[in-house]
Coordinates of C-alpha atoms in Angstrom, one line a residue:
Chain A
X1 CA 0.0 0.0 0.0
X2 CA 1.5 3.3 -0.9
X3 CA 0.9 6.6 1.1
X4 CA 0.2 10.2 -0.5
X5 CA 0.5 13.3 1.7
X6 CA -2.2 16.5 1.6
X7 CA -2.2 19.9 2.3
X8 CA -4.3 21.2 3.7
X9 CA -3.6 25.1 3.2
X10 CA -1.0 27.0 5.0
X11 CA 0.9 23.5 5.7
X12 CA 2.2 23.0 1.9
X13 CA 5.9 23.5 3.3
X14 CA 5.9 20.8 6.6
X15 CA 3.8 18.3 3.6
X16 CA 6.9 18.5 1.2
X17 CA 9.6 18.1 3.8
X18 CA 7.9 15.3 5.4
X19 CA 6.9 13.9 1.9
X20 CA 10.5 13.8 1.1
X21 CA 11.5 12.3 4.7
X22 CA 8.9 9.3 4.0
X23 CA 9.5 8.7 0.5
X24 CA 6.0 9.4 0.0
X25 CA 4.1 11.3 -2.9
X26 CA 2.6 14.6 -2.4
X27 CA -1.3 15.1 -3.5
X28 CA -3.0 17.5 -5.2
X29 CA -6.3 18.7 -3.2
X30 CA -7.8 21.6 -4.6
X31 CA -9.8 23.8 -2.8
X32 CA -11.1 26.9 -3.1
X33 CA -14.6 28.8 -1.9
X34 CA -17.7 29.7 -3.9
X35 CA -18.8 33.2 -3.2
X36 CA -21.1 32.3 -0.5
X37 CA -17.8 31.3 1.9
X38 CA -18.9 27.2 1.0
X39 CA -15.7 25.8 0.5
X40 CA -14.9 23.4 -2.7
X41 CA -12.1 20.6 -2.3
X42 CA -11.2 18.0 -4.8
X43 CA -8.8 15.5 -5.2
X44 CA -7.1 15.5 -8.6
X45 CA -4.4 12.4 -6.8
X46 CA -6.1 9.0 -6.8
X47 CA -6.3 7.6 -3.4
X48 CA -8.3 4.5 -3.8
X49 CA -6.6 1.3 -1.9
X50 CA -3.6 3.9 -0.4
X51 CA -2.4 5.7 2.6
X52 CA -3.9 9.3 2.5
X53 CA -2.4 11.1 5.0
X54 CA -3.8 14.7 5.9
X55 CA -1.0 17.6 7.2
X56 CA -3.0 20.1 8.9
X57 CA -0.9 22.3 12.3
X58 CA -4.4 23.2 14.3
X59 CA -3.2 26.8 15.6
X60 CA -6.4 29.0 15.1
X61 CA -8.6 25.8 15.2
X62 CA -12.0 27.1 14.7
X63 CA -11.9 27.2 11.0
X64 CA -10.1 24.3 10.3
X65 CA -11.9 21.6 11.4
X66 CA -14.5 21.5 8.5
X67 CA -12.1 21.5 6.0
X68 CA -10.3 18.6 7.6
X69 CA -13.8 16.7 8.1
X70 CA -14.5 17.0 4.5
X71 CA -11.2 16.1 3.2
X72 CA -11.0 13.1 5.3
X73 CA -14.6 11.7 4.7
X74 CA -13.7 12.4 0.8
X75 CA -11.0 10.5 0.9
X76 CA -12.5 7.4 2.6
X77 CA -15.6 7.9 -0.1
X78 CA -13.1 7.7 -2.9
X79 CA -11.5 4.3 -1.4
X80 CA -8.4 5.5 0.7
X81 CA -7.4 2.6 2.8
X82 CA -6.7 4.7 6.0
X83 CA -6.8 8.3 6.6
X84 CA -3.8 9.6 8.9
X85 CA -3.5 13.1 10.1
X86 CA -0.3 15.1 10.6
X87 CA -0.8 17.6 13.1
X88 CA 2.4 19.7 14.1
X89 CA 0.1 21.7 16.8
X90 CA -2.4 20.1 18.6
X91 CA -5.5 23.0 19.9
X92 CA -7.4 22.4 22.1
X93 CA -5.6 20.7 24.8
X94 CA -6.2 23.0 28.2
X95 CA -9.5 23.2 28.9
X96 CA -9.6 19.5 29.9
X97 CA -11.5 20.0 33.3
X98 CA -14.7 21.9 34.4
X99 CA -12.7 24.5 36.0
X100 CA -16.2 26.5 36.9
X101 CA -19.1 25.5 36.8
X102 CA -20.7 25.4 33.6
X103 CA -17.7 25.7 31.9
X104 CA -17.0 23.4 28.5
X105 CA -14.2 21.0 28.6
X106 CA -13.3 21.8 25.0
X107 CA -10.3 19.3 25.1
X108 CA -12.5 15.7 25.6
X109 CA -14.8 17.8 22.7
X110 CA -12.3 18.4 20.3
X111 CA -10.5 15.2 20.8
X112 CA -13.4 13.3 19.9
X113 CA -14.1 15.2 16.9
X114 CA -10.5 14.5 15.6
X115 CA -11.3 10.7 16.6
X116 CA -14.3 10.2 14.1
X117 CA -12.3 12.5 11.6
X118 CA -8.8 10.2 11.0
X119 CA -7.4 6.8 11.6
X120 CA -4.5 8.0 13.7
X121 CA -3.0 11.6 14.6
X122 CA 0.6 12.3 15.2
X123 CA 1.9 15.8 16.5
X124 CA 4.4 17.2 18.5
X125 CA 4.6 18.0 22.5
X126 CA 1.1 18.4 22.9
X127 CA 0.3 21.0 25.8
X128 CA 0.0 17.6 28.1
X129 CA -0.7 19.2 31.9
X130 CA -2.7 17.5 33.9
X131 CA -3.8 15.1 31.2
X132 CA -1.2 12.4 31.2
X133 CA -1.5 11.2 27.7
X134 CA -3.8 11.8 24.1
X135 CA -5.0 8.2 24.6
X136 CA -7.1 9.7 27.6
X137 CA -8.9 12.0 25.5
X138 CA -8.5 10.3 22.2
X139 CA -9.8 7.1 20.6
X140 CA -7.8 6.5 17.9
X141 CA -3.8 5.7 18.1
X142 CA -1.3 8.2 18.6
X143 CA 1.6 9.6 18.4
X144 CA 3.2 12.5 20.5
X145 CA 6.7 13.0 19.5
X146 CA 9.4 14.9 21.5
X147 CA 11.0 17.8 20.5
X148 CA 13.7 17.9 23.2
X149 CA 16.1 16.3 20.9
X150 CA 16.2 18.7 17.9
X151 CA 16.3 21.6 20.5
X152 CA 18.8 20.0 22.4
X153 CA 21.3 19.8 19.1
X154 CA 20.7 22.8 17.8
X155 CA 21.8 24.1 21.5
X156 CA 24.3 22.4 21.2
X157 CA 25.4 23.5 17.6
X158 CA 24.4 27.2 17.8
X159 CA 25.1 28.6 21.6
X160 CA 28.4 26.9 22.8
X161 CA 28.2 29.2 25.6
X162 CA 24.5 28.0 26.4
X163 CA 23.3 27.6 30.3
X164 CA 19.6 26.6 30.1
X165 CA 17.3 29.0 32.3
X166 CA 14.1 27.5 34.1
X167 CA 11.7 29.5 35.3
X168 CA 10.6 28.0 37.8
X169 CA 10.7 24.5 39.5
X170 CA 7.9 23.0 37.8
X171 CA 10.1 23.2 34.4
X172 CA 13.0 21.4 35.7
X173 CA 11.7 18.4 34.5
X174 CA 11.2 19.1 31.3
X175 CA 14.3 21.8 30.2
X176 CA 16.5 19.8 32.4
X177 CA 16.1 16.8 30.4
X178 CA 17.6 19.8 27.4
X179 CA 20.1 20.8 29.1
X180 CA 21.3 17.0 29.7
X181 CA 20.9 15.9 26.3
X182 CA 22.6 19.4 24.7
X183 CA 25.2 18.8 27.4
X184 CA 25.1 22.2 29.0
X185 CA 24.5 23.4 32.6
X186 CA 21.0 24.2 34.1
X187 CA 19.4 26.8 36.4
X188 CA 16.5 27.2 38.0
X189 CA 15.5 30.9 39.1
X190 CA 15.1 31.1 42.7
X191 CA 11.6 33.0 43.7
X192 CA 12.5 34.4 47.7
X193 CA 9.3 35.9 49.4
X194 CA 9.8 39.2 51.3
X195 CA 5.9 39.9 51.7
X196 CA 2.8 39.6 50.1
X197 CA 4.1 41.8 47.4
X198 CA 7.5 41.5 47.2
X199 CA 9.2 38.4 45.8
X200 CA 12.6 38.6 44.0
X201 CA 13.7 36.5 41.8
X202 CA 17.1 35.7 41.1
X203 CA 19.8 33.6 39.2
X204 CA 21.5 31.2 41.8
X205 CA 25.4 31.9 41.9
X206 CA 25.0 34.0 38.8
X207 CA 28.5 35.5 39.0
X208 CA 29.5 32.0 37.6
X209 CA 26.3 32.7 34.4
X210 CA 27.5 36.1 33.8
X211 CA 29.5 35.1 30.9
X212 CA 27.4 32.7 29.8
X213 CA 24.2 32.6 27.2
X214 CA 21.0 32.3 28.8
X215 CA 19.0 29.9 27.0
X216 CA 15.1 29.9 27.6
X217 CA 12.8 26.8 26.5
X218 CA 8.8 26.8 26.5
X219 CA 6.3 24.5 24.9
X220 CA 4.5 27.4 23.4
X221 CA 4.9 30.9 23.0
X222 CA 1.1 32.6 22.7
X223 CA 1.2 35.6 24.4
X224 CA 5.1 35.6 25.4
X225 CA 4.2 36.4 29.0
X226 CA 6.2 34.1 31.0
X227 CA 9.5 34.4 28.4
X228 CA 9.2 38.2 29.1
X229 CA 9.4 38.1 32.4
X230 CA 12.1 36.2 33.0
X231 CA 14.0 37.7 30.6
X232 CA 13.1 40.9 33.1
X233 CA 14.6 39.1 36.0
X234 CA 17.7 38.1 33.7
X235 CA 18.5 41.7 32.7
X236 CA 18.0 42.8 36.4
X237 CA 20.9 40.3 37.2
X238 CA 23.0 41.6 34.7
X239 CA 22.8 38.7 32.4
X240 CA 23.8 38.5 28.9
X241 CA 21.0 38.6 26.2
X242 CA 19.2 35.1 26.1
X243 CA 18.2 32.8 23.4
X244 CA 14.4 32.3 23.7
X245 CA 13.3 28.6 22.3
X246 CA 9.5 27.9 21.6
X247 CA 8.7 24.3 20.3
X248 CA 5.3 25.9 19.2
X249 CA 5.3 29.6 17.9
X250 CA 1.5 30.5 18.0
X251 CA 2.5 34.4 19.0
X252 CA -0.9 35.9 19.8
X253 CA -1.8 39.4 17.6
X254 CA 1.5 41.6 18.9
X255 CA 3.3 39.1 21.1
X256 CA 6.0 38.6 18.8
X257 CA 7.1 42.6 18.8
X258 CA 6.2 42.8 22.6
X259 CA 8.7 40.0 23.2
X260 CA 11.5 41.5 21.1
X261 CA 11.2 44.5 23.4
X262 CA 12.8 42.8 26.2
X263 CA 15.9 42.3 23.6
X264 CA 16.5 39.1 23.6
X265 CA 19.5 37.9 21.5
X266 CA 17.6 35.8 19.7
X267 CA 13.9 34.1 19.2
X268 CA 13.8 30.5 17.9
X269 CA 10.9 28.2 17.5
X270 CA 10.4 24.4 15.7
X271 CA 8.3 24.3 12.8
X272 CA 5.3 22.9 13.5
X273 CA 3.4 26.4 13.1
X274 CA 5.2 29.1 10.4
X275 CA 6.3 31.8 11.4
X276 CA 9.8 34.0 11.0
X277 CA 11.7 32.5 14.0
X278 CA 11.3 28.8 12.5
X279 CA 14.9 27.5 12.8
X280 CA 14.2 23.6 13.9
X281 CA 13.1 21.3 11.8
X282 CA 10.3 18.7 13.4
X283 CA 9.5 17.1 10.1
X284 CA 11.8 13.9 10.9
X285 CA 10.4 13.7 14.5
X286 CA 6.9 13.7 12.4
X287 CA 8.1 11.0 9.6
X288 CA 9.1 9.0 13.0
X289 CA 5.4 9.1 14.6
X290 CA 4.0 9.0 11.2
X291 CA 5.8 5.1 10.4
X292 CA 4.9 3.9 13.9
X293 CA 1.2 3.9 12.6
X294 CA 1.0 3.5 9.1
X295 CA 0.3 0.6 7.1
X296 CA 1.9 1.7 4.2
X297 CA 4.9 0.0 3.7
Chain B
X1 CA -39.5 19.9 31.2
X2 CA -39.1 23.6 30.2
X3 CA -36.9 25.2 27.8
X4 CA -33.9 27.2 27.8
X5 CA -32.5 28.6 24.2
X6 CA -28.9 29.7 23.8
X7 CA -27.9 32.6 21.3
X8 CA -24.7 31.9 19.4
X9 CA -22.7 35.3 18.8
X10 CA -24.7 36.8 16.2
X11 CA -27.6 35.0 16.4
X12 CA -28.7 37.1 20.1
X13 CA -32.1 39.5 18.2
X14 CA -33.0 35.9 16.6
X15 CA -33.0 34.2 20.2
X16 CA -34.9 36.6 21.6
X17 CA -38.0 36.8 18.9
X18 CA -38.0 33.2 19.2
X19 CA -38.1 32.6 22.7
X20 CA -40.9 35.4 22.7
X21 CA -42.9 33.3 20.5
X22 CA -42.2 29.6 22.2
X23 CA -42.7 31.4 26.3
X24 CA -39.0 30.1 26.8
X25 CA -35.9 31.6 28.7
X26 CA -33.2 32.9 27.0
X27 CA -30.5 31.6 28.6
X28 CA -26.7 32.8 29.0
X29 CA -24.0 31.1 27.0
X30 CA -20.8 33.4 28.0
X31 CA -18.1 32.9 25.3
X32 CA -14.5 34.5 24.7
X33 CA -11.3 33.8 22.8
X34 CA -8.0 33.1 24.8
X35 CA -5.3 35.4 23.4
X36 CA -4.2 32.0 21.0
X37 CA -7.7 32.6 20.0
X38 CA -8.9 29.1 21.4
X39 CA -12.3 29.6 22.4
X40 CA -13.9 29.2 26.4
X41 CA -17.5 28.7 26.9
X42 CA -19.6 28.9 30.1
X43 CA -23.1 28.0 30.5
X44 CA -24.4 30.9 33.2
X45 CA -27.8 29.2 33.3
X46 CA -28.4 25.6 34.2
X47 CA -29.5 23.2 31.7
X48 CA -30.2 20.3 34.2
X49 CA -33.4 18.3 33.1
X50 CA -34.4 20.9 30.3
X51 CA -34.4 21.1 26.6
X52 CA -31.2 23.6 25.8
X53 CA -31.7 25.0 22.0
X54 CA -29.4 26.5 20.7
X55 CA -29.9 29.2 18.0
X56 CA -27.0 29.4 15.5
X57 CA -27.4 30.4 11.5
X58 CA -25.0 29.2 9.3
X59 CA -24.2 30.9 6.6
X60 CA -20.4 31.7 6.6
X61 CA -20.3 28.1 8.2
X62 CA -16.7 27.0 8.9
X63 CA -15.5 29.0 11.7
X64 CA -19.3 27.9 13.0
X65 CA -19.3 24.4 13.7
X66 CA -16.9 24.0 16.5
X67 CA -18.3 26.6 18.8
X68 CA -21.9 25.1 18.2
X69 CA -20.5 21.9 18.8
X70 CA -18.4 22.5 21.8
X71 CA -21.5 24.7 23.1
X72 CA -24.0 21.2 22.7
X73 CA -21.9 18.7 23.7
X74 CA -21.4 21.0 26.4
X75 CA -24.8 21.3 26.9
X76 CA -25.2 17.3 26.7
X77 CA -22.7 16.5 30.0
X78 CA -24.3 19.1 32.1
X79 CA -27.4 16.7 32.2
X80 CA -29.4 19.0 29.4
X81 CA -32.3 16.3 28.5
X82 CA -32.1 17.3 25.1
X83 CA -30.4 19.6 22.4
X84 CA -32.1 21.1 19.8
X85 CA -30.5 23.3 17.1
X86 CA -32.3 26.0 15.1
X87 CA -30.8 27.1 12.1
X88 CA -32.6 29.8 10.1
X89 CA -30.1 29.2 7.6
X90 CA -28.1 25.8 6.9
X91 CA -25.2 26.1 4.8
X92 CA -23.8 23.2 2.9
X93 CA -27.1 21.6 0.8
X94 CA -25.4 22.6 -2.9
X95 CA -22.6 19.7 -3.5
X96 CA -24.7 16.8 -3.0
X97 CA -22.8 14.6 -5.3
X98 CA -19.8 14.4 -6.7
X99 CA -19.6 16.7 -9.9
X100 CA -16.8 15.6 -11.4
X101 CA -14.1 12.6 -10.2
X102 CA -12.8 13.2 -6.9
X103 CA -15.3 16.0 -6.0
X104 CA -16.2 16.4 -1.9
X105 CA -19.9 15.7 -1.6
X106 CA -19.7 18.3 1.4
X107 CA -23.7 18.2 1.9
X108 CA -24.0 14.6 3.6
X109 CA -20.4 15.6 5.4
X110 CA -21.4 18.3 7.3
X111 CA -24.9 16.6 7.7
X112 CA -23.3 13.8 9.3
X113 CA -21.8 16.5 11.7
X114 CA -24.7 18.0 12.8
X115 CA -26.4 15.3 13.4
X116 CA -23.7 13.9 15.9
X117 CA -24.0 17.9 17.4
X118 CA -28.1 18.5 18.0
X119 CA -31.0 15.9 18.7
X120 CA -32.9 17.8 16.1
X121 CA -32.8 20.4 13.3
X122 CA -35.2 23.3 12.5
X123 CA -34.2 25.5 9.6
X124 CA -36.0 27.6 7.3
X125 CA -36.1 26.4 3.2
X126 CA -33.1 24.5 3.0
X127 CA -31.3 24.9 -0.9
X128 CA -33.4 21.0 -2.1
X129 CA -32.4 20.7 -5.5
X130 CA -31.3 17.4 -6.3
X131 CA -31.9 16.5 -2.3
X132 CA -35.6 15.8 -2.1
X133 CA -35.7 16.0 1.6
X134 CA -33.2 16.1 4.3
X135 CA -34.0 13.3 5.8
X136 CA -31.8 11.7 3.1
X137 CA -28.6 13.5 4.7
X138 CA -29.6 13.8 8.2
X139 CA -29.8 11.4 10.9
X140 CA -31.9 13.2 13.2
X141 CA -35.4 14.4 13.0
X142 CA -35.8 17.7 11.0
X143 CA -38.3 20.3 10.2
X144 CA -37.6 22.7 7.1
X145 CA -40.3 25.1 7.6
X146 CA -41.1 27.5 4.4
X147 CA -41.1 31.1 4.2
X148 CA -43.5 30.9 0.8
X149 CA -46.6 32.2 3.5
X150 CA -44.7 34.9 5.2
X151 CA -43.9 36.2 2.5
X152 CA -46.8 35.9 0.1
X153 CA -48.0 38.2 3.4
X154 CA -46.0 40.5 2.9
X155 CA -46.4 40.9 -0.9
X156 CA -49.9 41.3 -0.3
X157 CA -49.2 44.1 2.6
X158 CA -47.1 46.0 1.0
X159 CA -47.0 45.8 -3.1
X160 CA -50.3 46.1 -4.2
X161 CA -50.2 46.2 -8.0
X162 CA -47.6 43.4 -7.8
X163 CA -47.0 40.9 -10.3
X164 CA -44.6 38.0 -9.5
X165 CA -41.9 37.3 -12.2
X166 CA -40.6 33.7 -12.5
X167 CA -36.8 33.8 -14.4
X168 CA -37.4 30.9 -16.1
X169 CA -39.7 27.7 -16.3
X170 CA -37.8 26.2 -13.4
X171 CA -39.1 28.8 -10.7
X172 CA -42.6 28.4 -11.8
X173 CA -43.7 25.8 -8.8
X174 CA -42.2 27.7 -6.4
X175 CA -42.8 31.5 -7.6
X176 CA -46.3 30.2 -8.4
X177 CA -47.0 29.2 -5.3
X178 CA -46.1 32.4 -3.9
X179 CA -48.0 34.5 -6.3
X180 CA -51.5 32.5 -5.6
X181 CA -51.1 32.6 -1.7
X182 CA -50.4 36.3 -2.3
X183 CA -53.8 36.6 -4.8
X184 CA -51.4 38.5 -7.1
X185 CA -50.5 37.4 -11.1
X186 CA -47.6 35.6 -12.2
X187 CA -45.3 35.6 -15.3
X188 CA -42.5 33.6 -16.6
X189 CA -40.5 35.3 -18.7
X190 CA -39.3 33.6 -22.4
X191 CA -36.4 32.7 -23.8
X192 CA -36.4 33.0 -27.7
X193 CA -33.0 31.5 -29.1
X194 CA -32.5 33.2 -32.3
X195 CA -28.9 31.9 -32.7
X196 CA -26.0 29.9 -30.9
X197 CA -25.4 33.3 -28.8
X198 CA -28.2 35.1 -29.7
X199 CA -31.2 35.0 -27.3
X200 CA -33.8 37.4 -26.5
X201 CA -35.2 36.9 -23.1
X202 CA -39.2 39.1 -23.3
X203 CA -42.0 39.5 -20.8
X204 CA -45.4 37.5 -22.4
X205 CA -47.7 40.4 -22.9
X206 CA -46.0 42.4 -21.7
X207 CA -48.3 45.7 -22.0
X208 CA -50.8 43.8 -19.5
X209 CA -48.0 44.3 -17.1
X210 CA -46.4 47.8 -17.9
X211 CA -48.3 49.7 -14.9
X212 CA -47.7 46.8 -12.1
X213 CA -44.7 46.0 -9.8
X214 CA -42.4 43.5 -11.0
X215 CA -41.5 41.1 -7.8
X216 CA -39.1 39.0 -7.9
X217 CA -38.5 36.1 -5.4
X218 CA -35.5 33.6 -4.9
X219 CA -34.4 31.1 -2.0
X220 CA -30.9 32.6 -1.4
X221 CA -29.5 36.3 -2.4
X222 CA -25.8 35.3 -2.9
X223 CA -23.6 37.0 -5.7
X224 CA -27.3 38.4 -6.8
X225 CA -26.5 37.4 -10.2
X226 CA -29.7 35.6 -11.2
X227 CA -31.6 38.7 -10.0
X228 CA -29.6 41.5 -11.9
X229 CA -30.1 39.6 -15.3
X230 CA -34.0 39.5 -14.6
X231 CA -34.0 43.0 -13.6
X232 CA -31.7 44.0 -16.9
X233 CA -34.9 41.8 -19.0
X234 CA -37.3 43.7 -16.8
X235 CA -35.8 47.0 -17.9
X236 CA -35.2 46.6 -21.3
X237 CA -39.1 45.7 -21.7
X238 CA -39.9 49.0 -19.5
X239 CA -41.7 47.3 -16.9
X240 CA -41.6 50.0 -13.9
X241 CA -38.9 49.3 -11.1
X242 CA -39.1 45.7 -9.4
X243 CA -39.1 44.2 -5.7
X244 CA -36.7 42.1 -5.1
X245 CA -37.3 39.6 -2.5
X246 CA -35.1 36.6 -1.0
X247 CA -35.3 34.3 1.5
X248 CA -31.6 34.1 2.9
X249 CA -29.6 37.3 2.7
X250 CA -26.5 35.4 2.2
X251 CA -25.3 38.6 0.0
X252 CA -21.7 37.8 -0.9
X253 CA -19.3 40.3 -1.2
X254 CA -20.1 43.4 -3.3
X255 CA -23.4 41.8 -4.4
X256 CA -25.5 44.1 -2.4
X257 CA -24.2 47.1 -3.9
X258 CA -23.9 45.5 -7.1
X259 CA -27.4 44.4 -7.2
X260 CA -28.6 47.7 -6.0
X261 CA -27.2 49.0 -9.5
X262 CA -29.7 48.3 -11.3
X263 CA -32.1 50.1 -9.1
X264 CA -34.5 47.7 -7.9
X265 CA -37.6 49.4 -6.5
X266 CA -36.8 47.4 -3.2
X267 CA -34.2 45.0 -1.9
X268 CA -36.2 42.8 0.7
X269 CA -35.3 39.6 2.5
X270 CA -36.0 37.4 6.0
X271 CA -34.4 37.9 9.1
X272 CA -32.7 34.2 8.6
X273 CA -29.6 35.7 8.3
X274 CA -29.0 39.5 10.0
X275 CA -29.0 41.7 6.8
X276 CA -30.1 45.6 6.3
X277 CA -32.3 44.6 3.9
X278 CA -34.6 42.3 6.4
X279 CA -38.3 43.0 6.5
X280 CA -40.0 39.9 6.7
X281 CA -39.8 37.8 10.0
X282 CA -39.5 33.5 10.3
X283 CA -39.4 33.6 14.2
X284 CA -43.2 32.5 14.6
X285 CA -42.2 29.8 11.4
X286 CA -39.0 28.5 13.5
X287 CA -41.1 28.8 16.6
X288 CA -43.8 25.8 15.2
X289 CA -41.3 23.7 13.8
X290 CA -39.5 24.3 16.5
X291 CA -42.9 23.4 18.5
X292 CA -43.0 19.9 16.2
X293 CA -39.9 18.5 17.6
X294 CA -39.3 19.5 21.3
X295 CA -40.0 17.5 24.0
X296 CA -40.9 20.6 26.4
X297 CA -44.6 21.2 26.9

């Protein structure tokens, strides 16, 4: 059974790479809209008895579930064998708990949508908090891949003088595990209370960082908030200029210029949404997920 | 069991005639967009036990679905007994098969969707043109109630010496219909081919007709393209101005101004979709199909 990869719109780029990383063909889906807003797709690639696999990041979700729906239903219509889905970004993945009451757990929602939509979903680091895993919320296999290790090379590669900066102590976990695998050292800011409104925060021994690159790592940057403030406390402790690493770079309307403000050296995300700071390449980490559940061979 | 109905955004003035005419609550359905523009929705009044409608048009459908179905399912776990789903407009009823190799039949798609969303569907002349019914997309039980009598009424209100044009031999049943409920006359107008791309489109007797209002009726306004060419015939025989009357106001863009180019007498539609030109009001149609399906009494 062979596979053929899909665009949807906006994802033409992360299709070709990953194309060429499976060996797989790209398709030709054509859509456009009539003048009422209905949208038009049609296949001009034959999928009967094949693979069609579906790449489609799911920043801004609201609009592209339909378009997904009715490409995937199309495709089992016209005989695909399996219908996978690619998605770099996963939405929808916070509000998985009544946090008030009467508030929609959009997460379960969403996920089940996805579920009755493909065959299997890969994506990358999906915003996993208090739900432990996608199978929780999802019924059909999948795939969360990790994008520690790219960051951790191009670390390694691109900021020799690199010391990794937590936040906090709940991201030890998680940039630690960087740190280790880029082989550089790690720090986590220290939060000391002096009264209800005054905590400082500060870099532990930083005489020994002050010649170093401060690296910062999130799993997304929406509205750059947290990144900004830390690169406050940074400048406050004399720091050098920091390298800010998102794995997702969904930048809310301005976030992007509000976090170049605090001068950072240098703003770096993955690719699994586009954007100008795109300088790691998932697409491999994808191809990985993407021949754990295939059954193209 | 009583009755609570739930305005999605946009659809608030709709909600409120409707509730008017069914003695329900309007009920509050709070909904915002996180700065990644994810959305978060509350229900601020308790569905327990009651029938929760929900009161969403869909023209302009893509970005539409989600919300609706995040707000139902919602609507579902918060022990709602059932979820009903009034649509003045439904979007999606034109690609009912597949035009050409590897076309999306979108209409069963997205009827598959809905019916996994709402317990039952009211909507307001649906676009059956192949589709005899829409029982033969949807799941669930549906009413397509038919403006035809409200606006016959309103024809008869408010254009006296009208006589009701039909474009062509096709939109005799339905024009017709409208023209006899009204008392008024009705014309179709005739196509003489004279050549391959020569033909001359004339009003039959067109003397009998010279001193009366031309009013035209169609199912959905889009582009308004079917419209201008009648009232371009209409002017070249010098009949007097015409009304111009649609169902849906789906008015795509430019086609309002455009159509208002050729200086209809009146540009008049239903209040299925929120439009300037509205005049003619479905909430007491919605209101008895709605009447025909609920379980609250």
């Amino acid at each position: 059974m062979s596979a053929v990869l899909f665009a949807l719109p906006g994802n033409e780029t992360m299709a070709a790479k990953l194309a060429a990383e499976l060996g797989a063909e790209i398709g030709r889906l054509e859509l456009r809209r009539f003048p009422d807003e209905e949208l038009h797709l049609r296949f001009a690639t034959d999928v009967a008895g094949r693979s069609a696999i579906f790449v489609c990041t799911l920043d801004r979700p609201d609009g592209k579930f339909l378009p997904l729906a009715f490409a995937a239903a199309t495709a089992r219509e016209l005989g695909a064998a399996e219908v996978g889905l690619v998605a770099p970004y996963l939405a929808y993945m916070r509000q998985d708990r009544h946090f008030e009451a009467g508030d929609a757990e959009t997460a379960p929602i969403f996920a089940a949508c996805l579920s009755r939509t493909a065959d299997w979903l890969v994506t990358v680091d999906p915003h996993l908090h208090r739900l432990k895993n996608l199978s929780l919320i999802y019924s059909i296999p999948t795939r969360a891949q990790h994008a520690a290790a790219p960051i951790s090379r191009w670390i390694a590669d691109n900021v020799p003088d690199a010391v990794l900066i937590g936040p906090d102590a709940e991201s030890a976990q998680w940039v630690g595990a960087v740190a280790k695998t880029a082989g550089k050292p790690f720090v986590v800011l220290t939060k000391t209370r002096r009264g209800d409104r005054d905590v400082s925060v500060t870099v532990p021994e930083v005489e020994r960082w002050r010649a170093a690159t401060p690296v910062l790592v999130d799993d997304i940057i929406s509205t750059g908030r947290t990144m900004a403030e830390t690169l406050g406390h940074l400048a406050r402790e004399k720091m050098k200029p920091a390298v800010c690493i998102g794995v997702h770079a969904v930048f809310a309307p301005g976030a992007y210029d509000d976090l170049r403000r605090y001068e950072p050296a240098r703003i770096v995300t993955t690719d699994t949404i586009a954007h100008q700071t795109n300088a790691i390449d998932v697409a491999g980490l994808l191809a990985e997920g993407v021949r754990a559940l295939w059954r193209a061979t």
